[in-house]
Short mmCIF file of C-alpha atoms in Angstrom, two decimals:
data_model
loop_
_atom_site.label_atom_id
_atom_site.label_comp_id
_atom_site.label_asym_id
_atom_site.label_seq_id
_atom_site.Cartn_x
_atom_site.Cartn_y
_atom_site.Cartn_z
CA LEU X 264 0.00 0.00 0.00
CA PRO X 265 1.14 3.62 -0.42
CA LYS X 266 2.39 5.36 2.70
CA HIS X 267 -0.54 6.15 5.02
CA GLY X 268 -2.75 3.91 2.87
CA PHE X 269 -5.09 4.89 0.05
CA VAL X 270 -8.06 6.50 1.82
CA ARG X 271 -6.34 9.85 2.44
CA THR X 272 -6.32 10.60 -1.33
CA LYS X 273 -9.68 9.03 -2.13
CA PRO X 274 -12.69 11.19 -3.11
CA TRP X 275 -15.49 11.41 -0.53
CA ARG X 276 -19.09 12.54 -0.97
CA VAL X 277 -21.40 14.40 1.40
CA GLU X 278 -23.94 11.98 2.90
CA ASN X 279 -25.54 14.23 5.48
CA GLN X 280 -25.27 17.77 6.77
CA ARG X 281 -27.27 19.69 9.30
CA ARG X 282 -26.86 22.49 11.80
CA GLY X 283 -28.56 24.06 14.75
CA ASP X 284 -28.04 27.14 16.88
CA ASP X 285 -25.04 25.61 18.65
CA TYR X 286 -23.64 22.93 16.32
CA ALA X 287 -22.90 21.91 12.74
CA LEU X 288 -22.63 18.30 11.56
CA LEU X 289 -21.26 16.83 8.34
CA THR X 290 -21.03 13.17 7.30
CA LEU X 291 -18.76 12.12 4.44
CA ALA X 292 -18.74 8.68 2.83
CA THR X 293 -16.69 6.57 0.45
CA GLU X 294 -16.40 2.90 -0.44
CA ASP X 295 -14.34 0.34 -2.31
CA ASP X 296 -14.01 0.61 -6.09
CA ALA X 297 -11.80 -0.67 -8.90
CA ALA X 298 -8.92 1.53 -7.78
CA THR X 299 -8.98 0.25 -4.19
CA HIS X 300 -9.34 -3.36 -5.34
CA SER X 301 -6.13 -3.01 -7.34
CA LEU X 302 -4.38 -2.34 -4.00
CA TRP X 303 -6.55 -4.16 -1.44
CA SER X 304 -9.09 -6.87 -2.21
CA HIS X 305 -11.70 -6.10 0.45
CA SER X 306 -15.14 -4.49 0.14
CA PHE X 307 -16.04 -1.75 2.62
CA ASP X 308 -18.06 1.37 3.35
CA LEU X 309 -16.43 4.26 5.23
CA GLU X 310 -18.09 7.17 6.98
CA LEU X 311 -16.44 10.17 8.61
CA THR X 312 -18.74 12.31 10.76
CA VAL X 313 -17.55 15.73 11.89
CA MET X 314 -19.47 17.71 14.50
CA LEU X 315 -18.44 21.24 15.40
CA GLU X 316 -19.66 22.94 18.57
CA ALA X 317 -18.66 26.21 20.21
CA ASP X 318 -15.94 24.60 22.32
CA ALA X 319 -15.40 21.14 20.78
CA LEU X 320 -14.77 19.22 17.57
CA ASP X 321 -15.84 15.56 17.31
CA LEU X 322 -14.52 13.22 14.61
CA GLU X 323 -15.95 9.72 14.19
CA LEU X 324 -14.68 7.21 11.63
CA GLY X 325 -16.78 4.13 10.88
CA ILE X 326 -15.91 1.15 8.68
CA SER X 327 -18.41 -1.49 7.54
CA ASN X 328 -17.28 -4.78 6.06
CA THR X 329 -19.56 -5.29 3.05
CA GLY X 330 -17.63 -8.24 1.69
CA GLU X 331 -17.63 -11.96 2.36
CA GLU X 332 -14.23 -12.18 4.06
CA ALA X 333 -12.87 -10.65 7.25
CA LEU X 334 -10.84 -7.51 6.66
CA THR X 335 -7.91 -6.32 8.76
CA PHE X 336 -6.89 -2.68 8.75
CA THR X 337 -4.86 0.08 10.34
CA GLY X 338 -5.62 3.79 10.16
CA ALA X 339 -5.32 7.21 11.74
CA LEU X 340 -7.23 10.48 11.64
CA HIS X 341 -4.17 12.62 10.77
CA THR X 342 -5.26 15.42 13.09
CA TYR X 343 -3.10 18.47 12.36
CA LEU X 344 -3.30 20.96 15.22
CA ARG X 345 -2.28 24.61 15.24
CA VAL X 346 0.15 25.76 17.92
CA GLU X 347 1.62 29.20 18.51
CA ASP X 348 5.21 27.94 18.61
CA ILE X 349 6.09 24.23 18.67
CA GLU X 350 9.15 24.92 20.85
CA ARG X 351 6.85 26.30 23.56
CA ALA X 352 4.10 23.68 23.22
CA THR X 353 3.78 20.73 25.61
CA LEU X 354 1.69 17.55 25.46
CA GLU X 355 0.67 16.02 28.77
CA GLY X 356 -0.68 12.52 29.42
CA LEU X 357 1.73 10.15 27.67
CA GLY X 358 4.05 9.53 30.63
CA GLY X 359 4.91 5.83 30.96
CA VAL X 360 3.42 4.87 27.57
CA ALA X 361 5.48 2.62 25.28
CA PHE X 362 6.29 4.00 21.83
CA ARG X 363 7.84 3.17 18.48
CA ASP X 364 9.97 6.05 17.22
CA CYS X 365 10.58 6.47 13.48
CA ALA X 366 12.68 9.65 13.67
CA PRO X 367 15.50 10.28 13.38
CA GLN X 368 16.28 6.54 13.67
CA PRO X 369 13.81 3.70 14.36
CA ARG X 370 13.78 2.67 18.01
CA GLU X 371 11.43 1.60 20.78
CA GLY X 372 11.11 3.10 24.23
CA ARG X 373 8.82 4.34 26.95
CA GLU X 374 7.90 7.96 27.50
CA GLN X 375 9.68 9.27 30.58
CA SER X 376 8.21 12.79 30.61
CA ALA X 377 4.91 13.71 32.19
CA GLN X 378 4.92 16.69 29.83
CA LEU X 379 6.33 16.03 26.37
CA ALA X 380 8.25 19.03 25.00
CA PHE X 381 9.46 19.40 21.41
CA THR X 382 13.06 20.15 20.50
CA GLY X 383 13.44 18.31 17.18
CA GLU X 384 11.76 16.01 14.69
CA ILE X 385 9.32 13.56 16.25
CA ASP X 386 7.45 10.70 14.59
CA ARG X 387 6.18 8.30 17.25
CA ILE X 388 3.43 5.76 17.62
CA TYR X 389 2.38 5.63 21.29
CA LEU X 390 0.92 2.16 21.89
CA GLY X 391 -2.13 1.73 24.09
CA ALA X 392 -2.44 5.49 24.54
CA ALA X 393 -6.24 5.72 24.65
CA ARG X 394 -6.25 8.21 27.53
CA PRO X 395 -7.13 11.92 27.75
CA LEU X 396 -4.30 14.27 26.78
CA SER X 397 -3.76 17.97 27.27
CA LEU X 398 -1.96 20.12 24.70
CA ALA X 399 -0.69 23.54 25.73
CA THR X 400 -0.65 25.39 22.40
CA GLY X 401 0.76 28.74 23.49
CA CYS X 402 -2.62 30.44 23.17
CA GLY X 403 -4.73 28.06 25.24
CA THR X 404 -5.08 24.44 26.28
CA LEU X 405 -6.70 21.78 24.13
CA GLY X 406 -8.10 18.58 25.58
CA ILE X 407 -7.81 15.45 23.41
CA ALA X 408 -9.80 12.27 24.03
CA GLN X 409 -10.45 9.17 21.93
CA ASP X 410 -12.51 6.01 21.91
CA GLY X 411 -12.05 2.91 19.75
CA PHE X 412 -8.60 3.99 18.59
CA MET X 413 -5.98 2.27 20.76
CA ASP X 414 -2.89 4.24 19.79
CA MET X 415 -1.68 7.80 19.29
CA VAL X 416 0.69 9.19 16.65
CA VAL X 417 2.65 12.34 17.49
CA TRP X 418 4.44 14.00 14.57
CA ASN X 419 6.31 17.17 13.69
CA PRO X 420 8.82 17.14 10.79
CA TRP X 421 10.98 19.99 12.17
CA ALA X 422 12.86 22.38 9.91
CA GLU X 423 15.01 20.10 7.74
CA LYS X 424 12.31 17.62 6.76
CA CYS X 425 9.67 20.34 6.46
CA ALA X 426 11.81 21.96 3.75
CA THR X 427 11.40 18.79 1.65
CA LEU X 428 7.58 18.70 1.90
CA SER X 429 5.90 20.34 -1.07
CA ASP X 430 2.59 20.89 0.73
CA MET X 431 4.05 22.77 3.72
CA PRO X 432 5.63 26.23 3.81
CA PRO X 433 9.29 26.23 4.92
CA ASP X 434 8.41 27.45 8.42
CA GLY X 435 5.15 25.49 8.69
CA TRP X 436 6.64 23.10 11.25
CA ARG X 437 6.71 25.91 13.82
CA GLN X 438 2.93 26.23 14.05
CA MET X 439 1.76 22.62 13.85
CA LEU X 440 1.65 19.34 15.72
CA CYS X 441 -0.07 16.12 14.69
CA VAL X 442 -1.75 14.28 17.57
CA GLU X 443 -3.50 11.51 15.68
CA ALA X 444 -5.92 8.93 17.05
CA ALA X 445 -4.72 5.71 15.45
CA VAL X 446 -4.98 1.98 15.00
CA ALA X 447 -1.32 1.32 14.30
CA GLY X 448 0.40 -1.07 16.70
CA THR X 449 -2.01 -3.98 16.27
CA PRO X 450 -4.34 -4.11 13.23
CA LEU X 451 -8.07 -4.53 13.84
CA THR X 452 -10.24 -7.16 12.16
CA VAL X 453 -13.85 -6.57 11.08
CA ARG X 454 -15.86 -9.63 10.14
CA PRO X 455 -18.32 -9.72 7.21
CA GLY X 456 -21.43 -7.70 7.96
CA GLU X 457 -19.89 -6.08 11.05
CA GLU X 458 -18.83 -2.49 11.76
CA TRP X 459 -16.17 -0.66 13.73
CA TYR X 460 -16.20 2.93 15.00
CA GLY X 461 -13.44 5.11 16.38
CA ARG X 462 -13.75 8.64 17.71
CA GLN X 463 -11.54 11.58 18.64
CA LYS X 464 -12.75 14.65 20.49
CA LEU X 465 -10.88 17.96 20.70
CA TYR X 466 -12.17 20.43 23.25
CA LEU X 467 -11.19 23.63 25.02
CA ALA X 468 -9.82 22.71 28.42
#
């Protein structure tokens, strides 16, 4: 499969949208087709529901197995968050959690810091990290919670790698941090006719 899989570049359609005085909701959908079958043989329906409230953003990803065989998958929400200055941001709640680090060299370890600070490139999968986190962004504090997703990916390319990314400005690394709800360490299996849902909530803390 291509890096990060094939869904991130796949067209989606609007299935549902509605709003009230204090919320807006949008549901997007996509499914298997000839292009996905050339990469992955399974049949599926995907839905991504986004609900925006005054002080919170909810993201829910659902996968339905519409085929006749069990399907096994990994995935992440690729949640890119704005920070004032990455060198002044801290992420709290990962202390003691095991991780796989892909940058700058692959290694495994366990997070020793109660508050994770950022001083260089980071690309880690935190395994079994389905716990509430707190991100100090420099202009406020963001709470992060998830359900269904077992892992958490934390990523910032830092200056050198950012300069090689065509879809980021040269200094874009300074104002961003990915804190992605993920199924990454151990793939999940969905049997024929069954569904799986995972959710991430971002809220003002």
